[in-house]
Amino acid sequence: MDEPTVLDYVKSLLTPWKKSSIQFPAIESSEDISDDVAGMAAEDISPPDKYTPVVETDQIEPVHKEVAGSISIPWRAGTSLLVGMGAQWVLAPPQRAPLIGIILLLISAWCVVWAFLCGEWKNAPPPETKLFKDPLKMDIPSFGIGILFALLTFITSGGNRFSLLNLAFLLLSLVFLFRALWRKESSEENFLSNLTSSLRHREWQFSISGWFVLLIVSTVLVLVFRVKDLSVLPPEMVSDHAEKYLDVINILNGNTQIFFPRNGGREALQFYLISSLLLFFNTGINFLTLKISTVLIGLLALPFFYLLGKEIGGRRTGYITFVFAGTAYWLNVVSRAGMRLPFYVLFSAAALYFLIKGLNSSNRNDFLICGLVLGLGMYGYSANRILPFLIFAGVILFLVHKKSQGYRRQVLGQTGILFLIALVAYLPLLRYSIQDPAGYAGRMISRLGTSGAVPPAKLLSTFAVNSFDALSMFSWSAGVVWVTSVPDYPALSIIAGAFFYAGAVLILLRYVYNRRWMDIFLLLSIPILLLPSILSLAYPGENPNLYRTGGAAVPVFLIIGLALDSQMSGLEERYTPPWGSRLAWGIFTALFIMSAILNYDLVFNKYYEQYGLSAQNTSH
């Protein structure tokens, strides 16, 4: 082979996918060379270090080993991030340069692939999980009693009314079914015994770790973002808010409906939450009470962001997901709007967590809780009706991957249990939907049907356009609904958007090499959870928006957390301790502060100003 030239060396650097990197060997003595030749004759030489695709493994092998003396600055990963931020910036208003933005996104994606192959983006392996054999045994008498109470729940739920009787039957049904199906684990017995023994001691000792302090400080920061200026942001009610109080007053007067057909039909949970705030805390019939109810739901969703990130990528991934979601403009304005919108985020996050956790371990108890979450979610917001399809997709993807071998029948049985519990929790609403199908599904059908401005012949093309608009909302426009967004601004900030697109590429690469069902499920869950907005075919002007797409925020911020954690892991592996960890956390801190400043400006300045200019002065 001819001696490589300088041009050959430059070409090898610019075409990393050809695996033709040229290294300059150290000068060897004649004795070393003769020893090498003899060794080559005596043994087989292994091929160059490669990233070999494997099937369904939880461990990711290194893709690149640094050569001693080579430059260790991760410039490819840095370039992919900077170019991605540039793309996000030029796509947002007032710049709006779509061609330049698309070119920059493609360059950023290419740099992500290059950096991944060179080890600068380092996907940390998720926590190890082990599938457990489940004989699917149950307590037959308790199961029979639970089914009996379920039938009584359905029978007594007529007339679109919650009563003490049907609520008691529903609660008893769920209690007996959980008793019949719950799998008692040795860890639960150990936990209870340890708790009992610790309570007997008169002297307790507590220790506080640095990680705990970090979580507390971050939680306080998230609370500031979510509750600051809540009394004046947003400033005025609109007609939808006033309609809610008409239903709340009906509840306070004893009209305890299961479903509220007013204003196109609305689910009940928020109305009962508002009624509780009025009864127990005397918050008053005002806009602030509406906002308190939805801010509470938005905050309740955030622990599931952390738990999901921890389940998929580890503790640090969970933390990054939590703080970026907690301070995000998207989720902040949705939770402040005073409408049912954050219920979609809450139940999407909870259902995804228990589903993924259950499939990872084949633990029947997680399927039971997921079923309860799914059933209760139907009382929160109409967009939650897409969640059964999400669960079907997750189970099917798990079953077609290698990890499910030997457990497929078991998982199918556990999935059946999941939907049984969901059905029981849904029974009162099911009874109403049978009695008044038009009232229950009227709003949904009006968006799917032909009552709008789009003729039936164009519904398919409208679906395609809606899908593109919804999938581009992260960097282009999240719609023009001024009540719940800054019109025409993207859903993600410059920092979050760059990491989202980089993370999507990374997860796709990880799936190609590892065939882990969770990776492809995480990507596919985004278009599924966007469907409540995409399916506004009769009124395409309502798509996209930040509220009917709220469930998609869960996998979106999980991907952001995974991407940023991957960059930090790459830095930690590249540099010797403790400098690698310090550099990684320093970069995270700088990026998070920048992201928080951008989100703060969008919520507390731009959103506040445009809302005040658009809304009528109803409070005076």
Coordinates of C-alpha atoms in Angstrom, one line a residue:
M1 CA 0.0 0.0 0.0
D2 CA 1.3 3.5 -0.9
E3 CA 2.3 5.9 1.9
P4 CA -0.7 8.1 2.6
T5 CA -0.4 11.8 1.8
V6 CA -1.6 14.8 3.7
L7 CA -4.6 15.0 1.4
D8 CA -5.5 11.4 2.2
Y9 CA -5.4 12.2 5.9
V10 CA -7.7 15.3 5.5
K11 CA -10.2 13.2 3.4
S12 CA -10.3 10.6 6.2
L13 CA -11.2 13.2 8.7
L14 CA -14.0 14.6 6.5
T15 CA -15.5 11.2 5.7
P16 CA -15.8 9.4 9.1
W17 CA -18.6 7.1 7.9
K18 CA -16.0 5.3 5.7
K19 CA -14.1 4.2 8.8
S20 CA -10.9 5.2 7.0
S21 CA -9.3 7.2 9.7
I22 CA -5.5 7.4 9.2
Q23 CA -3.4 7.5 12.3
F24 CA 0.4 8.2 12.4
P25 CA 2.1 5.4 14.3
A26 CA 4.9 6.0 16.7
I27 CA 8.4 5.2 15.5
E28 CA 9.3 1.7 16.3
S29 CA 12.7 0.1 16.5
S30 CA 13.7 -2.8 14.3
E31 CA 13.3 -5.2 17.2
D32 CA 9.7 -4.0 17.8
I33 CA 8.8 -4.5 14.1
S34 CA 10.2 -8.0 14.0
D35 CA 8.3 -8.9 17.1
D36 CA 5.1 -7.6 15.6
V37 CA 5.6 -9.6 12.4
A38 CA 6.2 -12.7 14.4
G39 CA 3.1 -12.1 16.5
M40 CA 1.0 -11.6 13.4
A41 CA 2.1 -14.9 12.1
A42 CA 1.3 -16.6 15.4
E43 CA -2.2 -15.3 16.0
D44 CA -5.2 -13.9 14.3
I45 CA -5.6 -10.1 14.2
S46 CA -8.9 -8.8 15.3
P47 CA -10.6 -6.3 13.0
P48 CA -10.6 -2.6 13.8
D49 CA -12.8 -1.4 16.7
K50 CA -16.4 -1.1 15.4
Y51 CA -19.8 -0.3 16.8
T52 CA -21.5 -3.7 16.0
P53 CA -25.3 -3.8 16.0
V54 CA -26.8 -6.0 18.7
V55 CA -30.3 -7.1 19.3
E56 CA -32.3 -6.0 22.4
T57 CA -29.5 -5.3 24.9
D58 CA -29.5 -2.9 27.8
Q59 CA -25.7 -2.2 27.4
I60 CA -24.3 0.1 24.7
E61 CA -20.7 -0.6 23.8
P62 CA -18.3 2.3 23.1
V63 CA -18.2 3.4 19.5
H64 CA -14.9 5.0 19.6
K65 CA -11.6 4.8 21.5
E66 CA -9.5 7.9 21.8
V67 CA -5.9 7.4 20.5
A68 CA -3.3 8.5 22.9
G69 CA -2.1 12.0 22.1
S70 CA -5.1 12.9 19.9
I71 CA -7.1 16.1 20.4
S72 CA -9.9 15.4 23.0
I73 CA -12.0 18.5 22.4
P74 CA -15.5 17.2 21.5
W75 CA -15.9 19.7 18.7
R76 CA -18.3 17.6 16.6
A77 CA -20.8 17.4 19.4
G78 CA -20.4 21.1 20.1
T79 CA -20.8 21.9 16.4
S80 CA -24.0 19.9 16.2
L81 CA -25.4 21.7 19.2
L82 CA -24.4 25.2 18.0
V83 CA -25.8 24.6 14.5
G84 CA -29.0 23.2 16.0
M85 CA -29.4 26.3 18.1
G86 CA -28.8 28.4 15.0
A87 CA -31.5 26.5 13.2
Q88 CA -34.0 27.0 16.0
W89 CA -33.2 30.7 16.1
V90 CA -33.6 31.4 12.3
L91 CA -36.9 29.4 12.2
A92 CA -38.5 31.4 15.0
P93 CA -40.0 34.8 14.6
P94 CA -39.0 37.5 13.7
Q95 CA -36.3 35.9 11.5
R96 CA -38.4 33.2 9.8
A97 CA -35.9 31.8 7.3
P98 CA -37.2 28.3 6.6
L99 CA -34.7 27.3 3.9
I100 CA -31.7 28.3 6.0
G101 CA -33.2 26.6 9.0
I102 CA -33.8 23.3 7.3
I103 CA -30.2 23.3 5.9
L104 CA -28.9 24.0 9.4
L105 CA -31.0 21.2 10.9
L106 CA -29.6 18.8 8.3
I107 CA -26.1 19.9 9.1
S108 CA -26.7 19.5 12.8
A109 CA -28.1 16.0 12.3
W110 CA -25.1 15.0 10.2
C111 CA -22.8 16.3 13.0
V112 CA -24.8 14.4 15.6
V113 CA -24.3 11.1 13.7
W114 CA -20.6 11.9 13.3
A115 CA -20.2 12.8 16.9
F116 CA -22.0 9.6 17.9
L117 CA -19.8 7.4 15.8
C118 CA -16.7 9.1 17.4
G119 CA -18.0 8.7 20.9
E120 CA -18.6 12.4 21.7
W121 CA -22.3 11.8 22.3
K122 CA -22.3 9.0 24.7
N123 CA -25.7 7.3 25.4
A124 CA -25.5 6.1 28.9
P125 CA -27.1 2.6 29.3
P126 CA -30.5 2.7 31.0
P127 CA -30.9 1.1 34.5
E128 CA -30.8 -2.7 34.3
T129 CA -34.2 -4.3 34.3
K130 CA -35.2 -8.0 34.7
L131 CA -38.4 -9.6 33.7
F132 CA -40.2 -11.7 36.3
K133 CA -42.4 -14.7 35.7
D134 CA -46.0 -14.1 36.7
P135 CA -48.3 -17.1 37.1
L136 CA -51.2 -14.7 36.8
K137 CA -52.9 -16.2 39.9
M138 CA -55.7 -14.3 41.5
D139 CA -58.0 -14.4 44.5
I140 CA -61.1 -15.8 42.8
P141 CA -63.7 -14.8 45.5
S142 CA -62.4 -11.2 45.6
F143 CA -62.3 -11.0 41.9
G144 CA -66.0 -12.2 41.7
I145 CA -67.1 -9.7 44.3
G146 CA -65.2 -6.9 42.4
I147 CA -67.0 -7.8 39.1
L148 CA -70.3 -7.8 40.9
F149 CA -69.7 -4.3 42.3
A150 CA -68.7 -3.2 38.8
L151 CA -72.0 -4.3 37.4
L152 CA -73.8 -2.5 40.2
T153 CA -71.7 0.6 39.4
F154 CA -72.9 0.5 35.8
I155 CA -76.5 -0.1 36.7
T156 CA -76.7 2.8 39.2
S157 CA -74.9 5.3 37.0
G158 CA -77.9 6.3 34.9
G159 CA -79.2 9.8 34.6
N160 CA -75.7 11.3 34.2
R161 CA -75.3 11.6 38.0
F162 CA -72.6 10.7 40.5
S163 CA -74.2 9.6 43.7
L164 CA -72.9 8.2 47.0
L165 CA -74.3 4.8 45.9
N166 CA -72.6 4.5 42.5
L167 CA -69.3 6.0 43.8
A168 CA -69.4 3.5 46.7
F169 CA -69.9 0.6 44.3
L170 CA -67.1 1.9 42.1
L171 CA -64.7 2.2 45.0
L172 CA -65.6 -1.2 46.3
S173 CA -65.2 -2.8 42.9
L174 CA -61.7 -1.3 42.4
V175 CA -60.7 -2.3 46.0
F176 CA -61.7 -5.9 45.5
L177 CA -60.2 -6.2 42.0
F178 CA -56.9 -4.8 43.3
R179 CA -57.1 -7.2 46.2
A180 CA -57.7 -10.1 43.8
L181 CA -55.0 -9.2 41.3
W182 CA -52.3 -7.4 43.3
R183 CA -49.1 -9.3 43.5
K184 CA -47.5 -9.1 46.9
E185 CA -43.8 -8.9 46.6
S186 CA -41.1 -9.7 49.1
S187 CA -39.8 -6.1 48.8
E188 CA -43.1 -4.8 50.1
E189 CA -42.9 -7.1 53.1
N190 CA -39.3 -6.0 53.7
F191 CA -40.3 -2.3 53.4
L192 CA -43.2 -2.7 55.9
S193 CA -41.0 -4.6 58.4
N194 CA -38.2 -2.1 58.1
L195 CA -40.7 0.8 58.5
T196 CA -42.2 -0.9 61.6
S197 CA -38.8 -1.5 63.2
S198 CA -37.6 2.0 62.5
L199 CA -40.7 3.5 64.1
R200 CA -40.0 1.6 67.3
H201 CA -36.7 3.3 67.7
R202 CA -36.7 6.4 69.9
E203 CA -33.7 7.9 68.1
W204 CA -33.8 8.6 64.4
Q205 CA -30.9 9.7 62.2
F206 CA -31.2 11.6 59.0
S207 CA -28.7 12.3 56.3
I208 CA -29.0 14.8 53.4
S209 CA -27.1 14.2 50.2
G210 CA -26.0 16.7 47.7
W211 CA -28.4 15.2 45.2
F212 CA -31.3 15.7 47.5
V213 CA -30.3 19.4 48.0
L214 CA -30.1 19.8 44.2
L215 CA -33.6 18.4 43.8
I216 CA -35.0 20.7 46.5
V217 CA -33.4 23.8 45.0
S218 CA -34.6 22.9 41.5
T219 CA -38.1 22.2 42.8
V220 CA -38.2 25.6 44.4
L221 CA -37.1 27.2 41.0
V222 CA -39.8 25.3 39.2
L223 CA -42.4 26.4 41.7
V224 CA -41.3 30.0 41.1
F225 CA -41.8 29.6 37.4
R226 CA -45.2 28.0 37.8
V227 CA -46.8 30.3 40.5
K228 CA -45.1 33.7 40.0
D229 CA -47.6 36.4 39.3
L230 CA -50.4 33.8 39.1
S231 CA -53.0 36.4 40.1
V232 CA -52.3 38.6 37.1
L233 CA -50.9 36.1 34.5
P234 CA -52.9 35.5 32.4
P235 CA -54.9 38.7 33.3
E236 CA -58.5 38.2 32.1
M237 CA -61.1 35.5 31.8
V238 CA -62.6 34.5 28.4
S239 CA -66.0 33.0 27.7
D240 CA -64.8 29.4 28.3
H241 CA -63.8 30.3 31.8
A242 CA -67.2 31.8 32.6
E243 CA -68.9 28.7 31.2
K244 CA -66.9 26.6 33.7
Y245 CA -68.3 28.5 36.7
L246 CA -71.9 27.8 35.5
D247 CA -71.1 24.1 35.8
V248 CA -69.3 24.6 39.1
I249 CA -72.3 26.4 40.6
N250 CA -74.5 23.4 39.5
I251 CA -72.2 21.1 41.4
L252 CA -72.4 23.3 44.5
N253 CA -76.2 23.2 44.2
G254 CA -76.2 19.4 44.2
N255 CA -76.2 18.7 40.4
T256 CA -73.3 16.2 40.5
Q257 CA -73.0 15.3 36.8
I258 CA -70.7 12.7 35.4
F259 CA -70.2 14.6 32.1
F260 CA -71.0 18.2 31.5
P261 CA -72.6 18.7 28.0
R262 CA -72.4 22.5 28.1
N263 CA -70.1 24.2 25.6
G264 CA -69.6 21.2 23.4
G265 CA -69.2 18.7 26.3
R266 CA -66.5 18.6 29.0
E267 CA -65.1 16.1 31.4
A268 CA -65.8 16.4 35.1
L269 CA -62.5 16.3 37.1
Q270 CA -61.6 20.0 36.9
F271 CA -65.1 21.0 38.0
Y272 CA -65.0 18.9 41.1
L273 CA -61.5 20.1 41.8
I274 CA -62.6 23.7 41.6
S275 CA -65.7 23.0 43.8
S276 CA -63.3 21.5 46.4
L277 CA -61.1 24.6 46.4
L278 CA -64.2 26.7 46.9
L279 CA -65.6 24.6 49.7
F280 CA -62.5 23.8 51.7
F281 CA -60.3 26.8 51.0
N282 CA -62.8 29.5 50.2
T283 CA -60.7 30.8 47.2
G284 CA -63.7 32.6 45.7
I285 CA -65.4 32.4 42.4
N286 CA -62.8 34.2 40.3
F287 CA -60.1 33.6 37.7
L288 CA -57.5 32.9 40.3
T289 CA -59.3 29.8 41.5
L290 CA -59.4 28.4 38.0
K291 CA -55.7 29.0 37.6
I292 CA -54.9 27.4 41.0
S293 CA -56.7 24.2 39.9
T294 CA -54.8 23.8 36.7
V295 CA -51.4 24.8 38.2
L296 CA -51.8 22.1 40.8
I297 CA -52.5 19.5 38.0
G298 CA -49.5 20.8 36.1
L299 CA -47.2 20.5 39.1
L300 CA -48.6 17.0 39.9
A301 CA -47.4 15.9 36.4
L302 CA -43.8 16.8 37.0
P303 CA -42.8 14.0 39.3
F304 CA -43.7 11.6 36.5
F305 CA -41.3 13.4 34.1
Y306 CA -38.6 12.7 36.7
L307 CA -39.6 9.0 37.2
L308 CA -39.9 8.4 33.4
G309 CA -36.4 9.9 32.8
K310 CA -35.0 7.8 35.6
E311 CA -36.7 4.6 34.2
I312 CA -35.4 5.2 30.7
G313 CA -32.0 6.8 31.2
G314 CA -31.1 7.0 34.9
R315 CA -31.3 9.5 37.7
R316 CA -29.6 12.3 35.9
T317 CA -31.8 12.0 32.8
G318 CA -34.8 12.2 35.1
Y319 CA -33.5 15.3 36.7
I320 CA -32.8 17.1 33.4
T321 CA -36.2 16.1 32.1
F322 CA -37.8 17.5 35.3
V323 CA -36.1 20.9 35.3
F324 CA -36.5 21.6 31.6
A325 CA -40.1 20.6 31.6
G326 CA -40.8 22.5 34.8
T327 CA -39.5 25.8 33.5
A328 CA -40.7 25.3 29.9
Y329 CA -42.8 28.0 28.3
W330 CA -45.0 25.3 26.7
L331 CA -46.1 23.6 29.9
N332 CA -46.2 26.8 31.9
V333 CA -48.8 28.6 29.9
V334 CA -50.9 25.4 29.5
S335 CA -51.0 25.0 33.3
R336 CA -51.8 28.7 33.9
A337 CA -54.7 28.8 31.4
G338 CA -57.4 27.8 33.9
M339 CA -58.8 25.1 31.6
R340 CA -58.7 21.3 31.6
L341 CA -55.6 21.2 29.4
P342 CA -52.9 20.0 31.9
F343 CA -55.0 16.9 32.6
Y344 CA -53.7 15.6 29.2
V345 CA -50.1 16.1 30.3
L346 CA -50.7 14.5 33.7
F347 CA -52.4 11.3 32.6
S348 CA -50.0 10.9 29.6
A349 CA -47.0 11.1 31.9
A350 CA -48.5 8.8 34.5
A351 CA -49.7 6.2 31.9
L352 CA -46.4 6.2 30.1
Y353 CA -44.5 5.7 33.3
F354 CA -46.4 2.8 34.6
L355 CA -46.7 1.2 31.2
I356 CA -42.9 1.4 30.5
K357 CA -42.1 0.3 34.0
G358 CA -44.5 -2.6 33.8
L359 CA -43.3 -3.8 30.4
N360 CA -39.6 -3.5 31.5
S361 CA -40.2 -5.8 34.5
S362 CA -43.4 -7.6 33.6
N363 CA -44.7 -6.5 37.0
R364 CA -48.5 -7.0 37.2
N365 CA -48.9 -4.3 39.8
D366 CA -47.7 -1.6 37.4
F367 CA -50.2 -2.8 34.8
L368 CA -52.9 -2.5 37.4
I369 CA -52.0 1.1 38.3
C370 CA -51.6 2.0 34.6
G371 CA -55.2 0.7 34.1
L372 CA -56.5 2.9 36.9
V373 CA -54.6 5.9 35.5
L374 CA -56.1 5.2 32.0
G375 CA -59.7 4.9 33.3
L376 CA -59.5 8.0 35.5
G377 CA -57.9 10.0 32.6
M378 CA -61.1 9.7 30.7
Y379 CA -62.7 12.1 33.3
G380 CA -59.9 14.7 32.8
Y381 CA -59.8 16.0 29.2
S382 CA -61.1 14.7 25.8
A383 CA -57.6 14.4 24.4
N384 CA -56.9 11.6 26.9
R385 CA -59.1 9.4 24.6
I386 CA -56.0 8.8 22.6
L387 CA -54.2 7.1 25.5
P388 CA -55.6 3.6 24.9
F389 CA -54.1 3.7 21.4
L390 CA -50.8 4.7 22.9
I391 CA -50.8 1.8 25.3
F392 CA -51.7 -0.6 22.4
A393 CA -48.8 0.7 20.4
G394 CA -46.4 0.3 23.4
V395 CA -47.5 -3.3 24.1
I396 CA -47.3 -4.3 20.4
L397 CA -43.8 -2.8 20.0
F398 CA -42.7 -4.7 23.1
L399 CA -44.1 -8.0 21.9
V400 CA -42.4 -7.8 18.5
H401 CA -38.9 -7.3 20.0
K402 CA -36.6 -10.0 21.3
K403 CA -36.8 -9.0 25.0
S404 CA -40.4 -10.3 25.1
Q405 CA -39.4 -13.9 24.2
G406 CA -40.8 -16.3 26.8
Y407 CA -43.1 -13.5 28.3
R408 CA -45.5 -12.7 25.5
R409 CA -48.5 -14.6 26.8
Q410 CA -47.8 -13.2 30.2
V411 CA -47.7 -9.7 29.0
L412 CA -50.9 -10.2 27.0
G413 CA -52.6 -11.4 30.1
Q414 CA -51.3 -8.4 32.1
T415 CA -52.5 -6.1 29.4
G416 CA -55.9 -7.6 29.6
I417 CA -55.8 -6.8 33.4
L418 CA -54.8 -3.2 32.6
F419 CA -57.8 -2.7 30.3
L420 CA -60.2 -4.4 32.7
I421 CA -59.3 -2.0 35.5
A422 CA -59.5 0.9 33.1
L423 CA -63.0 -0.2 32.0
V424 CA -64.2 -0.5 35.6
A425 CA -63.0 3.0 36.4
Y426 CA -64.6 4.3 33.2
L427 CA -68.0 2.6 33.9
P428 CA -70.0 5.7 35.0
L429 CA -68.8 7.6 31.9
L430 CA -69.4 4.6 29.7
R431 CA -73.0 4.5 30.9
Y432 CA -73.4 8.2 30.0
S433 CA -71.8 7.7 26.6
I434 CA -74.3 5.0 25.8
Q435 CA -77.3 7.1 26.9
D436 CA -76.2 10.2 25.1
P437 CA -73.5 9.4 22.4
A438 CA -74.0 12.7 20.6
G439 CA -73.5 14.7 23.7
Y440 CA -70.4 12.7 24.7
A441 CA -68.6 12.6 21.4
G442 CA -70.2 15.7 19.8
R443 CA -67.1 18.0 20.0
M444 CA -64.8 15.2 18.8
I445 CA -67.0 14.3 15.9
S446 CA -67.4 17.9 14.9
R447 CA -63.6 18.1 14.4
L448 CA -63.4 14.8 12.5
G449 CA -66.5 15.3 10.4
T450 CA -67.6 17.6 7.6
S451 CA -69.3 20.3 9.6
G452 CA -66.3 22.6 9.1
A453 CA -64.9 24.5 6.1
V454 CA -63.1 21.5 4.6
P455 CA -65.0 19.3 2.1
P456 CA -64.9 15.5 2.6
A457 CA -62.7 15.0 -0.5
K458 CA -59.9 17.0 1.0
L459 CA -59.9 15.4 4.5
L460 CA -57.0 13.0 3.7
S461 CA -54.8 15.9 2.3
T462 CA -55.8 18.0 5.3
F463 CA -54.6 15.1 7.6
A464 CA -51.2 15.2 5.9
V465 CA -50.9 18.9 6.2
N466 CA -52.0 18.9 9.8
S467 CA -49.5 16.2 10.6
F468 CA -46.7 18.2 9.1
D469 CA -47.8 21.4 10.9
A470 CA -48.0 19.5 14.2
L471 CA -44.6 17.8 13.8
S472 CA -43.0 21.2 12.9
M473 CA -44.5 23.0 15.9
F474 CA -41.3 22.4 18.0
S475 CA -39.3 24.8 15.9
W476 CA -41.7 26.7 13.6
S477 CA -45.2 27.7 15.0
A478 CA -47.3 26.2 17.8
G479 CA -50.4 27.9 16.4
V480 CA -52.3 31.2 16.8
V481 CA -54.5 30.5 19.8
W482 CA -53.5 33.5 22.0
V483 CA -55.2 32.2 25.1
T484 CA -52.7 29.5 25.5
S485 CA -49.6 30.5 23.6
V486 CA -47.7 33.4 22.0
P487 CA -49.1 33.2 18.4
D488 CA -46.7 31.8 15.8
Y489 CA -43.9 31.1 18.3
P490 CA -42.4 27.5 18.4
A491 CA -43.2 25.3 21.3
L492 CA -39.6 24.9 22.3
S493 CA -36.9 27.4 23.1
I494 CA -33.6 27.7 21.2
I495 CA -31.8 25.4 23.7
A496 CA -34.6 22.8 24.2
G497 CA -35.3 22.7 20.4
A498 CA -31.6 22.0 19.6
F499 CA -31.4 19.2 22.1
F500 CA -34.8 17.7 21.0
Y501 CA -33.7 17.3 17.4
A502 CA -30.2 16.0 18.4
G503 CA -31.9 13.6 20.9
A504 CA -34.3 12.3 18.2
V505 CA -31.3 11.4 16.0
L506 CA -29.4 9.9 18.9
I507 CA -32.3 7.7 19.9
L508 CA -32.8 6.5 16.3
L509 CA -29.2 5.6 16.1
R510 CA -29.4 3.8 19.5
Y511 CA -32.3 1.8 18.2
V512 CA -30.5 0.9 15.0
Y513 CA -27.6 -0.6 17.0
N514 CA -29.4 -1.9 20.1
R515 CA -33.0 -2.7 19.0
R516 CA -34.5 -1.6 22.3
W517 CA -38.2 -1.3 22.1
M518 CA -38.4 1.7 24.4
D519 CA -36.3 3.8 21.9
I520 CA -38.6 3.4 19.0
F521 CA -41.7 3.6 21.2
L522 CA -40.5 7.0 22.6
L523 CA -40.2 8.3 19.0
L524 CA -43.5 6.9 17.8
S525 CA -45.4 8.2 20.9
I526 CA -44.9 11.8 19.7
P527 CA -47.1 11.6 16.6
I528 CA -49.6 9.5 18.5
L529 CA -49.9 12.0 21.3
L530 CA -50.2 14.8 18.6
L531 CA -53.3 13.2 17.1
P532 CA -55.9 15.1 19.2
S533 CA -54.6 18.2 17.5
I534 CA -53.9 16.7 14.1
L535 CA -57.4 15.2 13.8
S536 CA -59.0 18.6 13.8
L537 CA -59.7 18.0 10.1
A538 CA -62.9 20.1 9.8
Y539 CA -61.2 23.0 11.5
P540 CA -57.5 22.9 10.5
G541 CA -56.9 26.4 11.8
E542 CA -57.1 24.9 15.3
N543 CA -53.9 22.8 14.6
P544 CA -51.3 22.9 16.0
N545 CA -51.9 24.2 19.5
L546 CA -50.1 23.8 22.8
Y547 CA -53.1 22.2 24.6
R548 CA -54.3 19.3 22.5
T549 CA -50.6 18.5 21.9
G550 CA -49.8 18.6 25.6
G551 CA -49.3 14.9 26.0
A552 CA -46.6 14.9 23.4
A553 CA -44.6 17.2 25.7
V554 CA -43.8 14.1 27.8
P555 CA -41.7 12.2 25.2
V556 CA -40.4 15.5 23.8
F557 CA -38.8 16.5 27.2
L558 CA -37.7 12.9 27.8
I559 CA -35.7 13.1 24.6
I560 CA -34.3 16.5 25.6
G561 CA -33.2 14.9 28.9
L562 CA -31.6 11.9 27.2
A563 CA -29.7 14.1 24.7
L564 CA -28.3 16.5 27.3
D565 CA -27.4 13.5 29.6
S566 CA -25.6 11.9 26.6
Q567 CA -23.5 15.0 26.0
M568 CA -22.6 15.1 29.7
S569 CA -21.7 11.4 29.7
G570 CA -19.4 11.9 26.7
L571 CA -17.6 14.7 28.5
E572 CA -17.2 12.7 31.6
E573 CA -15.7 9.7 29.7
R574 CA -13.4 11.9 27.7
Y575 CA -11.8 13.8 30.5
T576 CA -10.2 12.4 33.7
P577 CA -12.1 12.8 37.0
P578 CA -13.0 15.1 38.5
W579 CA -12.6 17.5 35.6
G580 CA -15.0 15.6 33.2
S581 CA -17.8 15.7 35.7
R582 CA -17.2 19.4 36.6
L583 CA -17.1 20.4 32.9
A584 CA -20.3 18.4 32.2
W585 CA -22.2 20.0 35.0
G586 CA -20.8 23.4 34.2
I587 CA -22.1 23.2 30.6
F588 CA -25.4 21.9 31.8
T589 CA -25.7 24.8 34.2
A590 CA -24.9 27.4 31.5
L591 CA -27.4 25.8 29.0
F592 CA -30.1 25.5 31.6
I593 CA -29.7 29.1 32.7
M594 CA -29.9 30.3 29.1
S595 CA -33.0 28.1 28.5
A596 CA -34.7 29.4 31.7
I597 CA -34.1 33.1 30.7
L598 CA -35.6 32.5 27.3
N599 CA -38.6 30.7 28.7
Y600 CA -39.1 33.4 31.4
D601 CA -39.2 36.1 28.7
L602 CA -41.7 34.2 26.7
V603 CA -44.1 33.6 29.6
F604 CA -43.7 36.7 31.8
N605 CA -43.2 39.3 29.0
K606 CA -44.4 38.2 25.6
Y607 CA -47.3 36.0 26.7
Y608 CA -48.5 38.5 29.2
E609 CA -48.3 41.5 26.8
Q610 CA -50.1 39.8 23.9
Y611 CA -52.8 38.3 26.1
G612 CA -53.6 41.7 27.6
L613 CA -53.9 43.2 24.1
S614 CA -56.1 40.4 22.9
A615 CA -58.5 39.8 25.8
Q616 CA -61.4 42.0 26.7
N617 CA -61.2 43.8 30.0
T618 CA -63.8 41.6 31.7
S619 CA -62.6 42.2 35.3
H620 CA -63.5 45.9 35.3

